[in-house]
Each structure stands twice: as structure tokens, then as C-alpha cells.
Amino acid sequence: MKHGPFALLNKGVPVVAIVGQDGNHESMLTSIKEIKARDAYVIALADEDDNTIDSSVDVVLKIPHTHALLSPVLHIIPLQLLAYYTAKLMSCPIDFPRNLAKSVTVE
């Protein structure tokens, strides 16, 4: 998050933070505080047992507690739904993205 990404933050810019219960938890909280200091809108994906995140962000999406190696599987579901509904709200062609190159050719 240092340097470049912080320069992109303005008031109201949405930022999605994935806050896992691993060795990066404290550094993620620090980064979230720096993001909030720039008046960005923070949406966090956090473990259902994590009560430290609630006061630091604008919206918390709670994810069921699971083993750290399996947590990406649970995090991807709300991230995909967030991407889908954001694209739909912005009237983007969800089923026909532009500049999509075919990677498989038919013989």
C-alpha cells in the first residue's frame, strides 16, 4: 500500500480489505487506519470471530471461521458477488467483456 496506491486515495474511494486471522492481521489494521485517514470508504472481509475490525472500517462482511489455508476459498465468494453487482450497477456488459481474446482455438 505504500507510495503509489496511497496517492490514488481520495474521499469516498472504496477500498476492499481482506483481513485474515494470520500473521498479517496487525499490519492490515495499520494499513486500514492509514486508508481511513485519507477519508476512503473501507469494506472489510473478516473472520466472524474478529471483533477488532468493526470500529476501524465502514462495512464488515463476516466470513465463517476456517483453517487459514482454506480461507481464500471462502473470501472469493463475496468478492465475486461484489464484482458482479458493482458491474451490474454500472451497466457494464457482464457476459461480454470487451477485449476478451479467445485462448483456445478450434481445429
mmCIF file of C-alpha atoms in Angstrom:
data_model
loop_
_atom_site.group_PDB
_atom_site.id
_atom_site.type_symbol
_atom_site.label_atom_id
_atom_site.label_comp_id
_atom_site.label_asym_id
_atom_site.label_seq_id
_atom_site.Cartn_x
_atom_site.Cartn_y
_atom_site.Cartn_z
ATOM 1 C CA MET A 1 0.000 0.000 0.000
ATOM 2 C CA LYS A 2 2.930 2.345 0.364
ATOM 3 C CA HIS A 3 3.533 5.246 -2.006
ATOM 4 C CA GLY A 4 1.621 4.685 -5.273
ATOM 5 C CA PRO A 5 -1.661 3.177 -4.041
ATOM 6 C CA PHE A 6 -1.986 5.787 -1.286
ATOM 7 C CA ALA A 7 -1.702 8.533 -3.917
ATOM 8 C CA LEU A 8 -4.857 7.168 -5.585
ATOM 9 C CA LEU A 9 -6.998 7.506 -2.464
ATOM 10 C CA ASN A 10 -9.472 10.355 -2.238
ATOM 11 C CA LYS A 11 -12.524 10.993 -0.130
ATOM 12 C CA GLY A 12 -15.127 8.283 -0.687
ATOM 13 C CA VAL A 13 -12.956 5.965 -2.794
ATOM 14 C CA PRO A 14 -13.998 2.379 -1.991
ATOM 15 C CA VAL A 15 -11.258 0.039 -0.755
ATOM 16 C CA VAL A 16 -11.802 -3.675 -0.107
ATOM 17 C CA ALA A 17 -9.567 -5.067 2.632
ATOM 18 C CA ILE A 18 -9.175 -8.791 3.241
ATOM 19 C CA VAL A 19 -8.329 -9.168 6.926
ATOM 20 C CA GLY A 20 -7.292 -12.714 7.735
ATOM 21 C CA GLN A 21 -6.524 -14.266 11.103
ATOM 22 C CA ASP A 22 -2.863 -14.769 10.302
ATOM 23 C CA GLY A 23 0.466 -13.065 10.872
ATOM 24 C CA ASN A 24 -0.605 -10.043 8.799
ATOM 25 C CA HIS A 25 -3.609 -9.091 10.922
ATOM 26 C CA GLU A 26 -1.929 -6.226 12.788
ATOM 27 C CA SER A 27 -0.287 -4.812 9.661
ATOM 28 C CA MET A 28 -3.668 -4.876 7.880
ATOM 29 C CA LEU A 29 -5.242 -2.929 10.739
ATOM 30 C CA THR A 30 -2.455 -0.357 10.465
ATOM 31 C CA SER A 31 -2.966 -0.052 6.707
ATOM 32 C CA ILE A 32 -6.726 0.329 7.190
ATOM 33 C CA LYS A 33 -6.153 3.178 9.642
ATOM 34 C CA GLU A 34 -3.915 4.910 7.088
ATOM 35 C CA ILE A 35 -6.573 4.412 4.404
ATOM 36 C CA LYS A 36 -9.312 5.807 6.676
ATOM 37 C CA ALA A 37 -7.091 8.820 7.431
ATOM 38 C CA ARG A 38 -7.488 9.696 3.736
ATOM 39 C CA ASP A 39 -11.311 9.514 4.049
ATOM 40 C CA ALA A 40 -11.635 6.430 1.840
ATOM 41 C CA TYR A 41 -14.602 4.080 2.255
ATOM 42 C CA VAL A 42 -13.346 0.729 3.593
ATOM 43 C CA ILE A 43 -15.176 -2.564 3.112
ATOM 44 C CA ALA A 44 -13.512 -5.382 5.059
ATOM 45 C CA LEU A 45 -13.797 -9.129 4.719
ATOM 46 C CA ALA A 46 -13.015 -10.521 8.145
ATOM 47 C CA ASP A 47 -13.369 -13.664 10.199
ATOM 48 C CA GLU A 48 -16.687 -13.940 12.047
ATOM 49 C CA ASP A 49 -14.753 -14.063 15.339
ATOM 50 C CA ASP A 50 -12.800 -10.852 14.625
ATOM 51 C CA ASN A 51 -14.258 -8.078 16.797
ATOM 52 C CA THR A 52 -11.281 -5.715 16.424
ATOM 53 C CA ILE A 53 -12.143 -4.708 12.864
ATOM 54 C CA ASP A 54 -15.674 -3.390 13.412
ATOM 55 C CA SER A 55 -14.688 0.057 14.653
ATOM 56 C CA SER A 56 -11.986 0.591 12.001
ATOM 57 C CA VAL A 57 -14.000 0.198 8.788
ATOM 58 C CA ASP A 58 -17.274 1.336 7.236
ATOM 59 C CA VAL A 59 -18.675 -2.107 6.344
ATOM 60 C CA VAL A 60 -17.655 -5.570 7.563
ATOM 61 C CA LEU A 61 -18.532 -8.710 5.646
ATOM 62 C CA LYS A 62 -18.129 -11.604 8.065
ATOM 63 C CA ILE A 63 -16.652 -14.844 6.747
ATOM 64 C CA PRO A 64 -17.081 -18.171 8.603
ATOM 65 C CA HIS A 65 -14.007 -19.215 10.558
ATOM 66 C CA THR A 66 -11.935 -21.874 8.832
ATOM 67 C CA HIS A 67 -8.352 -23.053 8.541
ATOM 68 C CA ALA A 68 -6.019 -20.357 7.180
ATOM 69 C CA LEU A 69 -5.227 -22.389 4.060
ATOM 70 C CA LEU A 70 -8.937 -22.667 3.176
ATOM 71 C CA SER A 71 -9.907 -19.061 3.877
ATOM 72 C CA PRO A 72 -9.247 -17.846 0.293
ATOM 73 C CA VAL A 73 -11.976 -20.217 -0.893
ATOM 74 C CA LEU A 74 -14.464 -18.507 1.434
ATOM 75 C CA HIS A 75 -13.201 -14.987 0.660
ATOM 76 C CA ILE A 76 -13.625 -15.339 -3.096
ATOM 77 C CA ILE A 77 -17.403 -15.814 -2.911
ATOM 78 C CA PRO A 78 -18.320 -12.353 -1.548
ATOM 79 C CA LEU A 79 -15.591 -10.776 -3.718
ATOM 80 C CA GLN A 80 -17.111 -12.297 -6.865
ATOM 81 C CA LEU A 81 -20.584 -11.148 -5.823
ATOM 82 C CA LEU A 82 -19.288 -7.645 -5.082
ATOM 83 C CA ALA A 83 -17.665 -7.504 -8.538
ATOM 84 C CA TYR A 84 -20.817 -8.804 -10.234
ATOM 85 C CA TYR A 85 -23.244 -6.413 -8.578
ATOM 86 C CA THR A 86 -20.898 -3.456 -8.991
ATOM 87 C CA ALA A 87 -20.599 -4.173 -12.714
ATOM 88 C CA LYS A 88 -24.364 -4.603 -12.974
ATOM 89 C CA LEU A 89 -24.982 -1.318 -11.147
ATOM 90 C CA MET A 90 -22.595 0.438 -13.535
ATOM 91 C CA SER A 91 -24.332 -1.152 -16.573
ATOM 92 C CA CYS A 92 -21.183 -2.975 -17.664
ATOM 93 C CA PRO A 93 -21.598 -5.881 -20.098
ATOM 94 C CA ILE A 94 -21.089 -8.690 -17.585
ATOM 95 C CA ASP A 95 -21.388 -11.608 -20.013
ATOM 96 C CA PHE A 96 -19.465 -9.917 -22.832
ATOM 97 C CA PRO A 97 -16.359 -8.169 -21.519
ATOM 98 C CA ARG A 98 -14.528 -6.138 -24.137
ATOM 99 C CA ASN A 99 -11.092 -7.124 -25.448
ATOM 100 C CA LEU A 100 -11.590 -10.731 -24.430
ATOM 101 C CA ALA A 101 -9.233 -12.863 -26.503
ATOM 102 C CA LYS A 102 -10.018 -16.476 -27.126
ATOM 103 C CA SER A 103 -7.342 -18.654 -25.607
ATOM 104 C CA VAL A 104 -8.479 -21.916 -27.149
ATOM 105 C CA THR A 105 -8.657 -22.359 -30.894
ATOM 106 C CA VAL A 106 -10.872 -24.866 -32.601
ATOM 107 C CA GLU A 107 -9.216 -27.267 -35.027
#
